[in-house]
């Protein structure tokens, strides 16, 4: 078939074959990364009841490519049981992005308590204050299923939001 094709058509197809990937890569989607070295709140509900645990501290790191399904999220919190004094480590890991934009990333999260899974594929959303926000830049979000829910918030440090 190529031998029957005119030289100008062949050259045009060759140029188009090279141009399509170049055009696709020349229009890269923005990437956002936020870091909250200290959370200011973390709440946990089970079966509609507030946990009796006291929040001791935590941190979060989330990165995503705007308007794509590419992203990463990790949040850690330390809680102390008000009755027993036992200290528990909770870790929330984003495992799937379902949508994102400049300030919000939505997806599924897995939650672990002391390394044991407690909530797989929980639905969650994270909102981040916009770039050049006047005031304390922050993030806030929630992760939940029908039995458990977690909500959290944290202030971003001075380099807590990077957009490129």
mmCIF file of C-alpha atoms in Angstrom:
data_model
loop_
_atom_site.group_PDB
_atom_site.id
_atom_site.type_symbol
_atom_site.label_atom_id
_atom_site.label_comp_id
_atom_site.label_asym_id
_atom_site.label_seq_id
_atom_site.Cartn_x
_atom_site.Cartn_y
_atom_site.Cartn_z
ATOM 1 C CA UNK A 1 0.000 0.000 0.000
ATOM 2 C CA UNK A 2 2.829 2.430 0.799
ATOM 3 C CA UNK A 3 4.312 1.865 -2.672
ATOM 4 C CA UNK A 4 1.046 3.039 -4.282
ATOM 5 C CA UNK A 5 0.912 6.207 -2.140
ATOM 6 C CA UNK A 6 2.092 9.512 -3.610
ATOM 7 C CA UNK A 7 5.190 11.059 -2.070
ATOM 8 C CA UNK A 8 3.295 14.147 -0.857
ATOM 9 C CA UNK A 9 0.612 12.047 0.900
ATOM 10 C CA UNK A 10 3.298 9.845 2.484
ATOM 11 C CA UNK A 11 5.232 12.919 3.720
ATOM 12 C CA UNK A 12 2.023 14.444 5.066
ATOM 13 C CA UNK A 13 1.181 11.273 7.017
ATOM 14 C CA UNK A 14 4.752 11.061 8.327
ATOM 15 C CA UNK A 15 4.594 14.668 9.553
ATOM 16 C CA UNK A 16 1.213 14.063 11.190
ATOM 17 C CA UNK A 17 2.517 10.939 12.935
ATOM 18 C CA UNK A 18 5.324 12.998 14.474
ATOM 19 C CA UNK A 19 3.124 16.024 15.272
ATOM 20 C CA UNK A 20 0.360 14.240 17.221
ATOM 21 C CA UNK A 21 2.570 13.154 20.180
ATOM 22 C CA UNK A 22 4.294 16.558 20.204
ATOM 23 C CA UNK A 23 0.931 18.342 20.389
ATOM 24 C CA UNK A 24 -0.281 15.998 23.133
ATOM 25 C CA UNK A 25 2.812 16.601 25.270
ATOM 26 C CA UNK A 26 2.925 20.355 24.637
ATOM 27 C CA UNK A 27 -0.342 20.840 26.514
ATOM 28 C CA UNK A 28 0.573 19.301 29.893
ATOM 29 C CA UNK A 29 -1.975 19.439 32.691
ATOM 30 C CA UNK A 30 -0.979 21.348 35.856
ATOM 31 C CA UNK A 31 0.287 19.360 38.852
ATOM 32 C CA UNK A 32 -0.407 20.314 42.474
ATOM 33 C CA UNK A 33 1.246 19.145 45.660
ATOM 34 C CA UNK A 34 0.291 20.102 49.202
ATOM 35 C CA UNK A 35 1.818 19.322 52.571
ATOM 36 C CA UNK A 36 0.358 19.870 56.009
ATOM 37 C CA UNK A 37 3.076 18.967 58.536
ATOM 38 C CA UNK A 38 0.563 19.370 61.374
ATOM 39 C CA UNK A 39 -3.150 18.677 61.337
ATOM 40 C CA UNK A 40 -5.318 20.906 63.521
ATOM 41 C CA UNK A 41 -8.210 18.448 63.740
ATOM 42 C CA UNK A 42 -9.100 14.852 63.037
ATOM 43 C CA UNK A 43 -12.445 13.335 63.924
ATOM 44 C CA UNK A 44 -13.603 9.755 63.639
ATOM 45 C CA UNK A 45 -17.144 8.368 63.722
ATOM 46 C CA UNK A 46 -18.231 4.736 63.807
ATOM 47 C CA UNK A 47 -21.853 3.773 63.164
ATOM 48 C CA UNK A 48 -22.850 7.416 63.653
ATOM 49 C CA UNK A 49 -21.149 7.647 67.078
ATOM 50 C CA UNK A 50 -18.224 9.967 67.704
ATOM 51 C CA UNK A 51 -15.041 8.167 68.698
ATOM 52 C CA UNK A 52 -13.952 8.540 72.309
ATOM 53 C CA UNK A 53 -10.365 9.047 71.146
ATOM 54 C CA UNK A 54 -8.398 12.236 71.662
ATOM 55 C CA UNK A 55 -6.539 13.543 68.614
ATOM 56 C CA UNK A 56 -2.819 13.908 69.420
ATOM 57 C CA UNK A 57 -1.431 15.006 66.058
ATOM 58 C CA UNK A 58 -0.952 14.143 62.430
ATOM 59 C CA UNK A 59 0.261 15.203 58.989
ATOM 60 C CA UNK A 60 -0.776 14.947 55.344
ATOM 61 C CA UNK A 61 0.770 14.955 51.876
ATOM 62 C CA UNK A 62 -1.266 14.955 48.652
ATOM 63 C CA UNK A 63 -0.241 15.382 45.003
ATOM 64 C CA UNK A 64 -2.399 15.277 41.892
ATOM 65 C CA UNK A 65 -2.485 16.207 38.237
ATOM 66 C CA UNK A 66 -5.389 18.544 37.576
ATOM 67 C CA UNK A 67 -8.324 17.170 35.562
ATOM 68 C CA UNK A 68 -6.803 13.704 35.456
ATOM 69 C CA UNK A 69 -7.035 10.445 37.376
ATOM 70 C CA UNK A 70 -3.398 10.677 38.515
ATOM 71 C CA UNK A 71 -2.729 11.366 42.177
ATOM 72 C CA UNK A 72 -1.366 10.301 45.534
ATOM 73 C CA UNK A 73 -2.549 10.971 49.067
ATOM 74 C CA UNK A 74 -1.355 9.978 52.519
ATOM 75 C CA UNK A 75 -2.532 11.172 55.904
ATOM 76 C CA UNK A 76 -1.411 9.968 59.326
ATOM 77 C CA UNK A 77 -3.041 10.686 62.662
ATOM 78 C CA UNK A 78 -2.277 9.648 66.227
ATOM 79 C CA UNK A 79 -5.203 9.131 68.588
ATOM 80 C CA UNK A 80 -5.397 8.256 72.261
ATOM 81 C CA UNK A 81 -8.375 6.313 73.614
ATOM 82 C CA UNK A 82 -9.960 8.484 76.312
ATOM 83 C CA UNK A 83 -10.923 5.484 78.467
ATOM 84 C CA UNK A 84 -7.909 3.173 78.174
ATOM 85 C CA UNK A 85 -5.157 5.610 77.170
ATOM 86 C CA UNK A 86 -4.132 3.276 74.322
ATOM 87 C CA UNK A 87 -2.446 5.126 71.466
ATOM 88 C CA UNK A 88 -3.530 4.254 67.933
ATOM 89 C CA UNK A 89 -1.981 5.201 64.600
ATOM 90 C CA UNK A 90 -4.381 5.806 61.729
ATOM 91 C CA UNK A 91 -3.193 6.020 58.137
ATOM 92 C CA UNK A 92 -5.388 7.074 55.215
ATOM 93 C CA UNK A 93 -4.025 6.214 51.760
ATOM 94 C CA UNK A 94 -5.584 7.436 48.528
ATOM 95 C CA UNK A 95 -5.771 4.417 46.227
ATOM 96 C CA UNK A 96 -7.830 5.789 43.327
ATOM 97 C CA UNK A 97 -8.557 9.263 41.964
ATOM 98 C CA UNK A 98 -12.063 9.727 40.530
ATOM 99 C CA UNK A 99 -11.859 13.449 39.693
ATOM 100 C CA UNK A 100 -9.719 16.497 40.357
ATOM 101 C CA UNK A 101 -9.405 20.186 39.597
ATOM 102 C CA UNK A 102 -7.309 23.109 40.815
ATOM 103 C CA UNK A 103 -8.364 22.852 44.480
ATOM 104 C CA UNK A 104 -10.123 19.507 44.948
ATOM 105 C CA UNK A 105 -9.261 15.847 44.564
ATOM 106 C CA UNK A 106 -11.876 13.114 44.941
ATOM 107 C CA UNK A 107 -11.312 9.400 45.150
ATOM 108 C CA UNK A 108 -11.157 6.198 47.112
ATOM 109 C CA UNK A 109 -9.067 5.751 50.227
ATOM 110 C CA UNK A 110 -7.966 2.783 52.297
ATOM 111 C CA UNK A 111 -7.782 3.363 56.053
ATOM 112 C CA UNK A 112 -5.519 1.438 58.428
ATOM 113 C CA UNK A 113 -5.521 1.418 62.229
ATOM 114 C CA UNK A 114 -2.208 0.260 63.679
ATOM 115 C CA UNK A 115 -1.425 -1.318 60.304
ATOM 116 C CA UNK A 116 -4.699 -3.279 60.057
ATOM 117 C CA UNK A 117 -7.241 -2.344 57.364
ATOM 118 C CA UNK A 118 -10.459 -0.819 58.709
ATOM 119 C CA UNK A 119 -11.983 0.827 55.652
ATOM 120 C CA UNK A 120 -11.231 -0.301 52.086
ATOM 121 C CA UNK A 121 -12.263 1.812 49.108
ATOM 122 C CA UNK A 122 -13.860 4.488 51.259
ATOM 123 C CA UNK A 123 -15.079 7.532 49.349
ATOM 124 C CA UNK A 124 -13.258 10.745 50.122
ATOM 125 C CA UNK A 125 -12.687 14.303 49.076
ATOM 126 C CA UNK A 126 -9.924 16.766 49.831
ATOM 127 C CA UNK A 127 -10.185 20.529 49.358
ATOM 128 C CA UNK A 128 -7.147 22.815 49.417
ATOM 129 C CA UNK A 129 -7.181 26.589 49.719
ATOM 130 C CA UNK A 130 -6.463 28.166 46.325
ATOM 131 C CA UNK A 131 -3.034 29.405 45.231
ATOM 132 C CA UNK A 132 -2.145 32.841 46.657
ATOM 133 C CA UNK A 133 -4.788 32.429 49.378
ATOM 134 C CA UNK A 134 -4.834 35.427 51.715
ATOM 135 C CA UNK A 135 -4.566 33.985 55.217
ATOM 136 C CA UNK A 136 -3.461 30.620 56.555
ATOM 137 C CA UNK A 137 -3.415 28.200 53.620
ATOM 138 C CA UNK A 138 -5.140 24.957 54.587
ATOM 139 C CA UNK A 139 -6.517 21.609 53.523
ATOM 140 C CA UNK A 140 -9.647 19.880 54.745
ATOM 141 C CA UNK A 141 -11.372 16.689 53.809
ATOM 142 C CA UNK A 142 -13.295 13.589 54.668
ATOM 143 C CA UNK A 143 -13.182 9.846 54.020
ATOM 144 C CA UNK A 144 -16.222 7.639 54.679
ATOM 145 C CA UNK A 145 -18.236 4.516 54.032
ATOM 146 C CA UNK A 146 -21.570 3.387 55.521
ATOM 147 C CA UNK A 147 -20.015 2.484 58.905
ATOM 148 C CA UNK A 148 -17.067 4.828 59.408
ATOM 149 C CA UNK A 149 -16.221 8.425 58.653
ATOM 150 C CA UNK A 150 -13.118 10.498 59.164
ATOM 151 C CA UNK A 151 -12.764 14.251 58.732
ATOM 152 C CA UNK A 152 -9.601 16.292 59.036
ATOM 153 C CA UNK A 153 -7.974 19.638 58.464
ATOM 154 C CA UNK A 154 -4.484 21.047 58.515
ATOM 155 C CA UNK A 155 -2.560 24.222 57.835
ATOM 156 C CA UNK A 156 -0.026 24.183 55.021
ATOM 157 C CA UNK A 157 3.512 25.244 55.825
ATOM 158 C CA UNK A 158 5.231 28.104 53.921
ATOM 159 C CA UNK A 159 6.047 25.781 51.042
ATOM 160 C CA UNK A 160 2.907 23.739 51.639
ATOM 161 C CA UNK A 161 1.435 24.208 48.163
ATOM 162 C CA UNK A 162 3.428 23.790 45.001
ATOM 163 C CA UNK A 163 1.763 24.237 41.621
ATOM 164 C CA UNK A 164 3.568 23.578 38.365
#
